[in-house]
Coordinates of C-alpha atoms in Angstrom, one line a residue:
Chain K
X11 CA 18.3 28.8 44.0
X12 CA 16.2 30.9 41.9
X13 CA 17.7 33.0 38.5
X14 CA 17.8 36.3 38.8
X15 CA 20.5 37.2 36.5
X16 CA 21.4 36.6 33.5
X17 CA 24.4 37.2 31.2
X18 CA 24.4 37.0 27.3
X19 CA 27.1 36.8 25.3
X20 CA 26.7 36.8 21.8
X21 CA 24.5 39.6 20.3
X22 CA 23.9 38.6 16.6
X23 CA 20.9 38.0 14.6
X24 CA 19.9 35.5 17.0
X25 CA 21.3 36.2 20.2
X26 CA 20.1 39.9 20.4
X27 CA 15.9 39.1 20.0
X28 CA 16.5 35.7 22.3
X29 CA 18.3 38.1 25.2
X30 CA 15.6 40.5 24.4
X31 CA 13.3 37.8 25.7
X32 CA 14.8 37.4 28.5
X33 CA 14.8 41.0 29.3
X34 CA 11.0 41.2 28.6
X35 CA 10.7 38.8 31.5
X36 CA 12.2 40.8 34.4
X37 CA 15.9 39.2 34.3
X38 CA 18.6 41.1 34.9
X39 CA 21.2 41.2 32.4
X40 CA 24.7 41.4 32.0
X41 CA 25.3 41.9 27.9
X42 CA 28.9 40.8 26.2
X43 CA 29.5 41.0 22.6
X44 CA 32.7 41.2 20.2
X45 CA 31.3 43.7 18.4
X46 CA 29.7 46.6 21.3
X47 CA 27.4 48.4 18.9
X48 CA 25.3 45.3 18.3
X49 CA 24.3 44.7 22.0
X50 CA 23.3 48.9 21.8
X51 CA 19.5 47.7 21.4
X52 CA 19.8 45.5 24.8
X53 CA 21.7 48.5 26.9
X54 CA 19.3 50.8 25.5
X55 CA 16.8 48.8 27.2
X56 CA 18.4 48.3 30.8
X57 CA 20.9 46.0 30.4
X58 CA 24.5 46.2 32.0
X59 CA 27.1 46.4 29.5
X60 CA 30.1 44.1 30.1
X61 CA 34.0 44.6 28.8
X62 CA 34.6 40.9 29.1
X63 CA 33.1 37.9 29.2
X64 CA 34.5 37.1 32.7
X65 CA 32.8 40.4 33.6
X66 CA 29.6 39.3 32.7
X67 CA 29.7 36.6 34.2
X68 CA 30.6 37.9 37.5
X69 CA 27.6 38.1 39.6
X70 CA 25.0 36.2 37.2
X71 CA 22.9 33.0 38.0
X72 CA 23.3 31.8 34.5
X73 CA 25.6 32.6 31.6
X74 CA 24.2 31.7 27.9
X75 CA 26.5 31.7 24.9
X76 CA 25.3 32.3 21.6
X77 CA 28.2 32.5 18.9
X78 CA 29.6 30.7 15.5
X79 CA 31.3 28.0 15.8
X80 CA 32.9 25.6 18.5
X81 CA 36.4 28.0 18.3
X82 CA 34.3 30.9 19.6
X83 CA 32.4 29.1 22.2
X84 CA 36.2 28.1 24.0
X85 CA 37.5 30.8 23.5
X86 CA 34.4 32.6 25.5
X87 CA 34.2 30.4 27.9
X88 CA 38.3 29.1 29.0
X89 CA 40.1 32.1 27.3
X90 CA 41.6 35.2 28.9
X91 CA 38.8 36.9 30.5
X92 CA 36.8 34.4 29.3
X93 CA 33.6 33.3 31.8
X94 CA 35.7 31.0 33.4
X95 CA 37.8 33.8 35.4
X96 CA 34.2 35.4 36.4
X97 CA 31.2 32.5 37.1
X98 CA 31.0 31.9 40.3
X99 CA 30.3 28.1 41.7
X100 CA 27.0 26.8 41.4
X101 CA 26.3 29.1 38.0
X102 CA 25.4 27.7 35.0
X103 CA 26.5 28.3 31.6
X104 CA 24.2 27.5 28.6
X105 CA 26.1 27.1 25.4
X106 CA 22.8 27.7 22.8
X107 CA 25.3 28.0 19.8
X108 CA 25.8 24.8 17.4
X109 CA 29.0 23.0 17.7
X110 CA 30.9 20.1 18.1
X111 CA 29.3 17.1 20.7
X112 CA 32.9 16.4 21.9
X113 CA 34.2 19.5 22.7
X114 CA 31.4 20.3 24.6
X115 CA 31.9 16.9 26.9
X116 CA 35.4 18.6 27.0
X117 CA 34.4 21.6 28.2
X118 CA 31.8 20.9 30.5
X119 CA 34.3 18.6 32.1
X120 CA 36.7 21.5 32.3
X121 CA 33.7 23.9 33.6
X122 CA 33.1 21.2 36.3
X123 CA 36.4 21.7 38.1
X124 CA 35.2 24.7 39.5
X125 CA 31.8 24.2 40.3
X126 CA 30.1 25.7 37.4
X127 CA 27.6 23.2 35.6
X128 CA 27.4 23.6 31.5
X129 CA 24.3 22.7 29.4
X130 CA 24.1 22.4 25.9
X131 CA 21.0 23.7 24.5
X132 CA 21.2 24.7 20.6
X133 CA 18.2 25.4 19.0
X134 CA 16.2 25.3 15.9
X135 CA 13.8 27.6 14.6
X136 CA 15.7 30.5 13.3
X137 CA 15.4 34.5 13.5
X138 CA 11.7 34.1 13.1
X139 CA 11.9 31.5 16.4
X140 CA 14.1 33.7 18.6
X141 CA 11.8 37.0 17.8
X142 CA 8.5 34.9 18.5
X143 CA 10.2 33.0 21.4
X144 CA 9.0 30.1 19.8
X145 CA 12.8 28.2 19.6
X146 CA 12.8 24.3 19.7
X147 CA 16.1 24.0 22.5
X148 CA 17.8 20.4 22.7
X149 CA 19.3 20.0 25.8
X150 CA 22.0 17.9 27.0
X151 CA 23.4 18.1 30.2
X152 CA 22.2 17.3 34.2
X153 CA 18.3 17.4 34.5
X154 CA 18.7 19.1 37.5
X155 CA 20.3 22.3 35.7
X156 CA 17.6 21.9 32.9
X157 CA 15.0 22.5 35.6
X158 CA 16.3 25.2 37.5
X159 CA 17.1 26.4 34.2
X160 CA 13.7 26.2 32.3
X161 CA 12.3 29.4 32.7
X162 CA 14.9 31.4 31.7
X163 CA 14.8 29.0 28.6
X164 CA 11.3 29.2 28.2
X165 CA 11.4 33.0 27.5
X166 CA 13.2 32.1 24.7
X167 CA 11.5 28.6 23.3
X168 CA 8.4 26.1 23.6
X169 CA 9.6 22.8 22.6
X170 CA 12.5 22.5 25.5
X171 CA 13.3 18.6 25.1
X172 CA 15.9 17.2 27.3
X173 CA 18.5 14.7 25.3
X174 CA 21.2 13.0 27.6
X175 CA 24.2 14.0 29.2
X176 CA 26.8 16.5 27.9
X177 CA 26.9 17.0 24.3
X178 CA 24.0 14.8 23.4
X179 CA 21.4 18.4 23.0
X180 CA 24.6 19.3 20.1
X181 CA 24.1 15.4 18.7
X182 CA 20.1 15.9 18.3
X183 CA 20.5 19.4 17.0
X184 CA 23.2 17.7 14.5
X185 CA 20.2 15.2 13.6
X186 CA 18.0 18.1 13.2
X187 CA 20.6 19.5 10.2
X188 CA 20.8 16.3 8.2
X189 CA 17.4 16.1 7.7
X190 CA 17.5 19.9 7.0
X191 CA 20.0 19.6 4.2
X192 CA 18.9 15.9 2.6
X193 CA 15.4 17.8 2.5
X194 CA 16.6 20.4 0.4
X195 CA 17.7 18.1 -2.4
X196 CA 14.3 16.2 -2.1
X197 CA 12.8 19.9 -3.2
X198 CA 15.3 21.1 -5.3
X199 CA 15.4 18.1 -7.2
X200 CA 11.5 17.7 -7.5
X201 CA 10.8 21.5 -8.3
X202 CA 13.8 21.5 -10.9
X203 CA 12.0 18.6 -12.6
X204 CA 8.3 20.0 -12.3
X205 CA 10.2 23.1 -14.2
X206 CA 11.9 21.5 -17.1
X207 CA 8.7 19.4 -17.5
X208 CA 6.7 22.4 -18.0
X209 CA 4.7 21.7 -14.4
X210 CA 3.4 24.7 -12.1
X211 CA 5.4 24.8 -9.9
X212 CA 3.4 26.3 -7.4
X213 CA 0.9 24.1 -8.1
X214 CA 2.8 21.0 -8.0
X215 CA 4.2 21.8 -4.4
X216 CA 0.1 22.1 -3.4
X217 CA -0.4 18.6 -4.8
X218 CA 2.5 17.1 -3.0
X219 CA 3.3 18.9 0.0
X220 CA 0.1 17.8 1.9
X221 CA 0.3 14.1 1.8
X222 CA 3.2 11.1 2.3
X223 CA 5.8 13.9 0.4
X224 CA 5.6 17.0 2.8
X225 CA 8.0 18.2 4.6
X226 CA 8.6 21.7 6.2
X227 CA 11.5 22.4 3.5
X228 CA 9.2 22.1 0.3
X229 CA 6.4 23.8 2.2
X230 CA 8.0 26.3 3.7
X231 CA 11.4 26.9 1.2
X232 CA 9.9 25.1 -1.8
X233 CA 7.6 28.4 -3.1
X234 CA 11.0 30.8 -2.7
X235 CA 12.9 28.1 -4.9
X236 CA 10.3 28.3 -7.4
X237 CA 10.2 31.9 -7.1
X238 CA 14.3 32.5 -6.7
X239 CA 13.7 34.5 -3.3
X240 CA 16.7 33.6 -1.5
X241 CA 17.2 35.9 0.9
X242 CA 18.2 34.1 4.2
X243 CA 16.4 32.4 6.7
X244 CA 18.7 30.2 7.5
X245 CA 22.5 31.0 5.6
X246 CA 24.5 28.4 3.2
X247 CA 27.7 29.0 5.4
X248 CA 26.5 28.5 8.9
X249 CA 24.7 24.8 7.5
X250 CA 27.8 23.8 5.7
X251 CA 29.4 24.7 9.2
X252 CA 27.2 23.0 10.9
X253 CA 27.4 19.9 8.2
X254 CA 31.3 19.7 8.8
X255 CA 30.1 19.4 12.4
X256 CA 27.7 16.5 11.6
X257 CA 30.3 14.5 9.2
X258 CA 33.0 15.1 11.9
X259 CA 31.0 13.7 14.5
X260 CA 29.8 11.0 12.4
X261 CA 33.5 10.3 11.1
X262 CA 34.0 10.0 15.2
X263 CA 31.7 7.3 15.8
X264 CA 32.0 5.2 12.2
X265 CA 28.4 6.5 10.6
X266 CA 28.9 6.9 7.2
X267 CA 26.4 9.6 5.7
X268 CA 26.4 9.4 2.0
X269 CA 23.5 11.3 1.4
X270 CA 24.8 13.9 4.0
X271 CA 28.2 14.3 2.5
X272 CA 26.8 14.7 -0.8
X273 CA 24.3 17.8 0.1
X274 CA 27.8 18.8 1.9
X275 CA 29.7 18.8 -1.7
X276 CA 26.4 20.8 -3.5
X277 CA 26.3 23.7 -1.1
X278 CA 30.1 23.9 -2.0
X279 CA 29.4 24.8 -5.6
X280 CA 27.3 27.8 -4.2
X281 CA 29.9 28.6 -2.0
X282 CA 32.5 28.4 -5.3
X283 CA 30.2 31.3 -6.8
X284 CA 30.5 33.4 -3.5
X285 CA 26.8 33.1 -2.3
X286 CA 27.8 31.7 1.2
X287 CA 25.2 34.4 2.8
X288 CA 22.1 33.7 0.9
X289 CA 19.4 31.6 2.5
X290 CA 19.6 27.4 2.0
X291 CA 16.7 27.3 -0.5
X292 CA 19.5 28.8 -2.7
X293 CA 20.4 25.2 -3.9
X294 CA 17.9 24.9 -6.3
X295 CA 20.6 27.3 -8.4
X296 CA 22.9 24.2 -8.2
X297 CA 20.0 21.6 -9.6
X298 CA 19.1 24.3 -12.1
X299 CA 23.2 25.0 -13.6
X300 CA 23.0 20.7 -13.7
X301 CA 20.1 20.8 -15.9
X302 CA 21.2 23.6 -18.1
X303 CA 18.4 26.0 -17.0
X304 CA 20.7 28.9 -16.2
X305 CA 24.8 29.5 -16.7
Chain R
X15 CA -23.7 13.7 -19.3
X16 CA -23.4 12.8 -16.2
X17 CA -22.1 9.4 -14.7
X18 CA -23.6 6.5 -14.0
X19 CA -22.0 3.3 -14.5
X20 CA -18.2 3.2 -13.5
X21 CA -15.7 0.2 -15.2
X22 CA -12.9 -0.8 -12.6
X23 CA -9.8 -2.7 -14.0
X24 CA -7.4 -3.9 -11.3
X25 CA -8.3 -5.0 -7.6
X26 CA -4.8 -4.9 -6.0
X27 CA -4.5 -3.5 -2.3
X28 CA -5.3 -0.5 -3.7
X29 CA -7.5 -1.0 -6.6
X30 CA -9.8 -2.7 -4.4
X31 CA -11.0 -0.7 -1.5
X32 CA -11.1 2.6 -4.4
X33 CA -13.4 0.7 -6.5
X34 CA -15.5 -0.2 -3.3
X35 CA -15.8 3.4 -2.4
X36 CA -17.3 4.1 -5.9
X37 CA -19.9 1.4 -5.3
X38 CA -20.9 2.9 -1.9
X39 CA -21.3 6.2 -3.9
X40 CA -24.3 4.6 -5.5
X41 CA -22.4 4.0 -8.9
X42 CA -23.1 1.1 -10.8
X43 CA -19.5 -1.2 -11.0
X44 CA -18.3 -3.5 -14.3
X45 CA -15.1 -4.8 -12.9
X46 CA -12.0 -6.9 -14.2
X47 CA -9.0 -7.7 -12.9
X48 CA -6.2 -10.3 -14.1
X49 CA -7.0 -12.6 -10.9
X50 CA -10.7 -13.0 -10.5
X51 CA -11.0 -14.2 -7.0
X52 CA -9.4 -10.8 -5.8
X53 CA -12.5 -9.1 -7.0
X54 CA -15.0 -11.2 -5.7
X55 CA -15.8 -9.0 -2.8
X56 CA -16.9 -6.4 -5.4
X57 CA -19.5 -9.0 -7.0
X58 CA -20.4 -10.1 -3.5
X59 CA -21.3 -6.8 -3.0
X60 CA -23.1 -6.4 -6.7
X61 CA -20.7 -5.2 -8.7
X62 CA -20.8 -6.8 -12.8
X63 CA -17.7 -9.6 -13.4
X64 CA -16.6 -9.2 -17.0
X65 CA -14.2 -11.5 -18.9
X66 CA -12.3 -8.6 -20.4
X67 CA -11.0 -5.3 -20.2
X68 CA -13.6 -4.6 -23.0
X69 CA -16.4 -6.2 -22.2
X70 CA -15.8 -4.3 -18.7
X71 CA -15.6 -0.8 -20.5
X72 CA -18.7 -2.1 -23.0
X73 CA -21.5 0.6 -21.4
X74 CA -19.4 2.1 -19.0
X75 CA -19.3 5.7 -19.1
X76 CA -15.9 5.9 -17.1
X77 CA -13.2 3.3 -17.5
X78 CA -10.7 3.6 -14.2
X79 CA -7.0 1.4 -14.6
X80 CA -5.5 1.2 -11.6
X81 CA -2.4 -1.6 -12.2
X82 CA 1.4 -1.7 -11.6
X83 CA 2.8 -0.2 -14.7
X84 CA 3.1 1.1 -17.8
X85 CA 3.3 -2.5 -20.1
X86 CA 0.4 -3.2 -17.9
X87 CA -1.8 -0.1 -18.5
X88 CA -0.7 -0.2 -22.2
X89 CA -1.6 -4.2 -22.6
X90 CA -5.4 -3.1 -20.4
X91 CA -5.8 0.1 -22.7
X92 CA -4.8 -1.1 -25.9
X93 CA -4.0 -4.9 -26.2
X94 CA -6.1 -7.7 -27.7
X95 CA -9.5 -7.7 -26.0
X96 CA -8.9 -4.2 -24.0
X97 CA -10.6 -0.9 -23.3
X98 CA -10.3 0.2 -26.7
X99 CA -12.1 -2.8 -28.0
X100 CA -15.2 -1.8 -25.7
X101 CA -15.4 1.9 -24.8
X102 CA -17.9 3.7 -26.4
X103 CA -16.9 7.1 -27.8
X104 CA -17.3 10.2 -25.3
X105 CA -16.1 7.5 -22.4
X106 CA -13.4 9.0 -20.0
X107 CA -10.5 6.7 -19.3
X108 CA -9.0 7.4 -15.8
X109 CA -5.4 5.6 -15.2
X110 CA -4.5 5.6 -11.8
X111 CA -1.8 4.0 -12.3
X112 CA 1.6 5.3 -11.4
X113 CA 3.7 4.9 -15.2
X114 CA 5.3 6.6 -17.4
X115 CA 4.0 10.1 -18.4
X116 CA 5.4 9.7 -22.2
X117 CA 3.7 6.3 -22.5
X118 CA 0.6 8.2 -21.1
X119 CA 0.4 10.5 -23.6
X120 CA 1.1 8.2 -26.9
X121 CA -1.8 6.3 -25.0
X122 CA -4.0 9.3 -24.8
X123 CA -3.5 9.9 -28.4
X124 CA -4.4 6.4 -29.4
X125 CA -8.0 6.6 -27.2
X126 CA -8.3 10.2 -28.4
X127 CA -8.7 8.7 -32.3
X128 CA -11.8 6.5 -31.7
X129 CA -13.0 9.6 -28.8
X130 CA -12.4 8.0 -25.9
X131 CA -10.9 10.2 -23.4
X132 CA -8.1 9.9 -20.9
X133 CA -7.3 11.3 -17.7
X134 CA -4.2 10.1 -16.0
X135 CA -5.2 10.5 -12.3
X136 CA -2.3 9.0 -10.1
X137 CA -2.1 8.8 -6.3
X138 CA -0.9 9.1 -3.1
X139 CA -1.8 8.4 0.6
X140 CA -1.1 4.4 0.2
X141 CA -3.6 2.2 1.1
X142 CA -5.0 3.7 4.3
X143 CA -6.1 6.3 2.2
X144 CA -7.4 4.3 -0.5
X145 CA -10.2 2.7 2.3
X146 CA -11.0 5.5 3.8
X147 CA -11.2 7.9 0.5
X148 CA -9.0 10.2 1.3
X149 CA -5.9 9.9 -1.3
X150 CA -4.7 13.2 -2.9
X151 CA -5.4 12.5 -6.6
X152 CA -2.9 14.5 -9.1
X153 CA -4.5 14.7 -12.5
X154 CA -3.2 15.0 -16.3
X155 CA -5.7 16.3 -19.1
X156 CA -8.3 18.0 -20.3
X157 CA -10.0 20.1 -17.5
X158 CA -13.6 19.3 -18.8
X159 CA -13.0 15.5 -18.6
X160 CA -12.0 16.3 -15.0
X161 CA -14.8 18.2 -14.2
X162 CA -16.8 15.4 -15.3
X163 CA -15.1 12.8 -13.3
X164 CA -15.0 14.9 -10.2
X165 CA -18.0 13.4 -8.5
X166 CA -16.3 9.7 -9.2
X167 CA -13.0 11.1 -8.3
X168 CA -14.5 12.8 -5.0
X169 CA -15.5 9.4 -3.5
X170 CA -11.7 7.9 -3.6
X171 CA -9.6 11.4 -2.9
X172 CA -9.9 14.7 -1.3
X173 CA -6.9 16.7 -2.5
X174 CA -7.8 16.7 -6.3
X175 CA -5.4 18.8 -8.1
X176 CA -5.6 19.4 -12.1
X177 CA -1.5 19.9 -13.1
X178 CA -1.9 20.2 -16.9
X179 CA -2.5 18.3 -20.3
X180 CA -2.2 14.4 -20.5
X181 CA 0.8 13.0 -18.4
X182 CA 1.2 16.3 -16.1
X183 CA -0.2 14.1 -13.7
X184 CA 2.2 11.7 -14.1
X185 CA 4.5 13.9 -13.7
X186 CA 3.8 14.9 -10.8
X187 CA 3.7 12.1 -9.2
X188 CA 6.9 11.4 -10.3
X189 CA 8.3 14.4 -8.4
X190 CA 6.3 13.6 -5.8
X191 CA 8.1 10.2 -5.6
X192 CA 11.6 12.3 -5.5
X193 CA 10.5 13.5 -2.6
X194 CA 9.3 10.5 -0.7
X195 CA 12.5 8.6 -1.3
X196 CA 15.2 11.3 -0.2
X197 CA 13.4 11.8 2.8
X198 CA 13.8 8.2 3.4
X199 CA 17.3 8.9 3.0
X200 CA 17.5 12.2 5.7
X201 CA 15.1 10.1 8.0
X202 CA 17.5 7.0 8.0
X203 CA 20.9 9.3 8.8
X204 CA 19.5 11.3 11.4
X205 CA 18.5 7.9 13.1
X206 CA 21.9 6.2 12.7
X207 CA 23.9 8.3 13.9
X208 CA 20.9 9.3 16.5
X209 CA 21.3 5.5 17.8
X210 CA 25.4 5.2 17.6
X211 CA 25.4 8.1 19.9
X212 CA 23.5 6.3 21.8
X213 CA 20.6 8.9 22.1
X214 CA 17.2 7.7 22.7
X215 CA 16.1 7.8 18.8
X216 CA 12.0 8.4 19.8
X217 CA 12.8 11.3 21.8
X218 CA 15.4 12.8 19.0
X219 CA 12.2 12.1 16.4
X220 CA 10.1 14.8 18.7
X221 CA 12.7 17.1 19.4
X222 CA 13.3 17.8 15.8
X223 CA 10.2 16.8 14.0
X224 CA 8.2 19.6 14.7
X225 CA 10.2 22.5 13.2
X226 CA 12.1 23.1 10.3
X227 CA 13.2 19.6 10.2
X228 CA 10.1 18.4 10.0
X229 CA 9.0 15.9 7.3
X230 CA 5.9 13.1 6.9
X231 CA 8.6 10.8 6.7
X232 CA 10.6 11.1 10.1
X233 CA 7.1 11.9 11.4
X234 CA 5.6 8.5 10.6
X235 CA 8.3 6.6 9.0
X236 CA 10.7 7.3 11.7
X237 CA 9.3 5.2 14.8
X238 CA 8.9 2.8 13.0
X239 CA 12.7 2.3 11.6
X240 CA 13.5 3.1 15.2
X241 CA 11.7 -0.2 16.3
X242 CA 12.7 -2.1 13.0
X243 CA 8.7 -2.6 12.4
X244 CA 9.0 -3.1 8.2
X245 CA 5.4 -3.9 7.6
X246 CA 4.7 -2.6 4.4
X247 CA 2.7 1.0 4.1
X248 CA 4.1 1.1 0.7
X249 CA 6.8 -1.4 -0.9
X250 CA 10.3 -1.0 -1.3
X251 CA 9.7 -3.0 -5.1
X252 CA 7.2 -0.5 -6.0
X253 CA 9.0 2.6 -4.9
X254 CA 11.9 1.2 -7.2
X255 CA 9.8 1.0 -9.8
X256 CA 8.4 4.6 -9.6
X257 CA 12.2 5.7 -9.2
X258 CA 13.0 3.8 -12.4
X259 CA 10.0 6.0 -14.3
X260 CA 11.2 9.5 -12.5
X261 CA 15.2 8.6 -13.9
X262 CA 13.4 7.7 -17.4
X263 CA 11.4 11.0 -17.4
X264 CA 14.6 12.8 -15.9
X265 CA 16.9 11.7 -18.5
X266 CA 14.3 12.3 -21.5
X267 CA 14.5 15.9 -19.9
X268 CA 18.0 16.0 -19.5
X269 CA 17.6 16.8 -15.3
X270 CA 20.1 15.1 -13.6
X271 CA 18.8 13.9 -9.9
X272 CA 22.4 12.9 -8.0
X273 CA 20.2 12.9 -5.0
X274 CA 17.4 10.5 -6.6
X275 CA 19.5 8.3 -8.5
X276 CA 21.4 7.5 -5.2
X277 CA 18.7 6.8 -3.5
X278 CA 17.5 4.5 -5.9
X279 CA 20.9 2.5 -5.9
X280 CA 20.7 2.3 -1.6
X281 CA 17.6 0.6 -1.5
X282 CA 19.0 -2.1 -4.8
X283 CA 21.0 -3.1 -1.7
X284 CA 17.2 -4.2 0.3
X285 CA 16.4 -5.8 -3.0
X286 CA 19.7 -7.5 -2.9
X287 CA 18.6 -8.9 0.2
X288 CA 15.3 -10.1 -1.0
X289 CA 13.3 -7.9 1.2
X290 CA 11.3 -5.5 -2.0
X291 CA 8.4 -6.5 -0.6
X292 CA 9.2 -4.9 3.0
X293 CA 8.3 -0.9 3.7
X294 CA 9.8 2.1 2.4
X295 CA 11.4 2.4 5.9
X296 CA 13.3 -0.6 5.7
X297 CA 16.0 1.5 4.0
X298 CA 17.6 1.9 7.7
X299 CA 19.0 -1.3 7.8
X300 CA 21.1 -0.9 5.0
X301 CA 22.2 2.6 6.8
X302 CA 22.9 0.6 10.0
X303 CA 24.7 -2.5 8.1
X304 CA 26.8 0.8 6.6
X305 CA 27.4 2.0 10.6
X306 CA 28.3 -1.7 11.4
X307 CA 25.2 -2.3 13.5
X308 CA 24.4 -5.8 11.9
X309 CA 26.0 -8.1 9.6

């Protein structure tokens, strides 16, 4: 059975250019979002609005989710008028938000019951990824769905890597994040030094970031650490969510992750000074209180 | 005055293959190193044996060190029978070493009173890059002394970066190494808890090492802690003993480096089992003794 329709739920600064994507393909689309005014672009554009997420649901091929945390993402799916009441059998729901591995298992299982198949498929990339349609999506979740699946994902992202069953595309994405946020300490700490030293900075990353010490972080974040541009690419609060989500899932299965914890407890102190919404490469602030350069 | 004969001082794994590249440049080679027979493949090929450090830098119009660390460079430079005794003035000394960037300046001071100058021009890009010339070379000192060794710096290293007066190269480095070793620490957690969730730890490596969690370390590294393959690339003993110069410098620059410093302590526990002469990417066993995964 072939995908014709589509319904998005979750219109935020990534959900709205990824179901733009879609759109751009020839999909139909049914739009939810909590707040109406951001889905505006989409409607603008053709799509059906929808008062509920059982509404949207209701007559599409495939339902994708795109929302904060794992809360949100039951509540959308098994709450009143959630897409439970409207997807009929043989749909399938794509959850692309991060959350937790086991309550996914949990709700797919619940999903099952009534014929509806659920993949996991959170991504990497950011707002720059969903714009370009360039999003890495980790799937977990039945092959089969994957494949009848894949071109709806791949108007939204090239490097589509199937990772297990249910809850294992959450577990790689939750990989993804602690190298994400032990990589920001390796630059923080390195450009904090270069700075006290008396190094450029700018030239120090050139010399380093090519070889054996590069990463994307110091290449990418490194030069708007050095240059304190931290507006967001990617926001402290939604990696310190999504590092709760990697130590509880860890906890679960006995993995102790010191180095993990510890970025955890560093992104705090940013959080203590109320700069939860600027951009990750905002840590270097943290390295640079600890060594006296600012107050 | 341009270059012609080159002194080489210390034919390690490294050392070795860097002074043969100078050879194949057409340089004439004076060479000394502590154990003679590891530079007889250098006088096979032509190169000048001498009996000391000085006799070695007698007539040599560059002087190159390239030994483990800083007691050793200071005992080469300055001790009974070394450079000092035999470099003519207007030489250039090149240590490229990894050591202290302090030490490297005092020592630069004592060369720079009978007008021998030194560059302190450490590496990276291990030993694969040391055959095949291709090491980035980060280099402290007087630009002009640089420009002059360019043409015997070009035929070990590609990515030749001048970052300041004497020991700024050193320095480098040294952040340089701060990177290297917390990546070892985001590459390791991402795999353990990849492989107690029982994910396929190859396929998690691609699904997330081509975007923003990206690093040399998971890239390379990676598959090769996944397969417990701890040939060394570069030694967990000599990694330690960079760490212990990057705390040193830290410390004389009042930088605290939480991240560093615990790295530093995780791999004491692979030195504690007597493997410092293992790869960096050993560190994962002592992540999966951590997750219970061996005894």
């Amino acid at each position: 059975m072939d995908i014709g329709t589509a319904a998005f739920i979750g219109t935020g600064l990534m959900g709205l250019p990824m179901a733009g994507n879609i759109m751009k393909a020839g999909y139909g689309l049914r739009v939810y979002s909590r707040t109406r005014s951001k889905a505006q672009p989409l409607a603008d554009a053709g799509a059906t609005w929808a008062d509920t997420p059982a509404d949207a649901a209701s007559g599409a091929d495939v339902v994708i989710t795109m929302v904060s945390d794992t809360p949100d993402v039951r509540d959308v799916l098994l709450g009143e008028n959630g897409v439970r009441a409207g997807a009929a059998s043989g749909a399938i729901v794509i959850d692309m938000s991060t959350i937790s591995p086991r309550a996914t298992r949990e709700m797919a299982a619940q999903l099952a019951e009534i014929g509806v198949i659920m993949l996991d498929a959170p991504v990497s990339g950011g707002v720059k990824g969903a714009i370009e349609g360039t999003l890495s999506i980790m799937v977990g979740g039945p092959v089969e769905a994957l494949e009848r699946a894949r071109p709806v994902l791949e108007t939204m992202g090239k490097n589509i890597v199937h990772c297990g069953d249910h809850g294992q595309g959450q577990m790689t994405k939750l990989c993804n994040q602690i190298a994400v946020a032990n990589h920001m300490v390796a630059a923080a700490e390195a450009i904090v030094l270069a700075r006290k030293a008396g190094l450029d900075v700018h030239a120090m990353i050139r010399a380093i970031g090519a070889g054996a010490a590069g990463s994307w972080a110091i290449n990418v974040l490194g030069p708007k650490m050095a240059d304190h541009d931290f507006a967001p690419g990617f926001m402290v609060k939604l990696l310190q969510k999504d590092l709760r989500l990697v130590l509880e899932a860890a906890s679960e299965l006995s993995v102790p992750l010191p180095g993990t914890a510890a970025v955890h407890q560093l992104y705090a102190a940013l959080e203590a000074e109320g700069r939860g919404d600027e951009g990750t490469q905002a840590l270097i602030s943290v390295f640079e209180r600890l060594a006296g350069l600012r107050d």
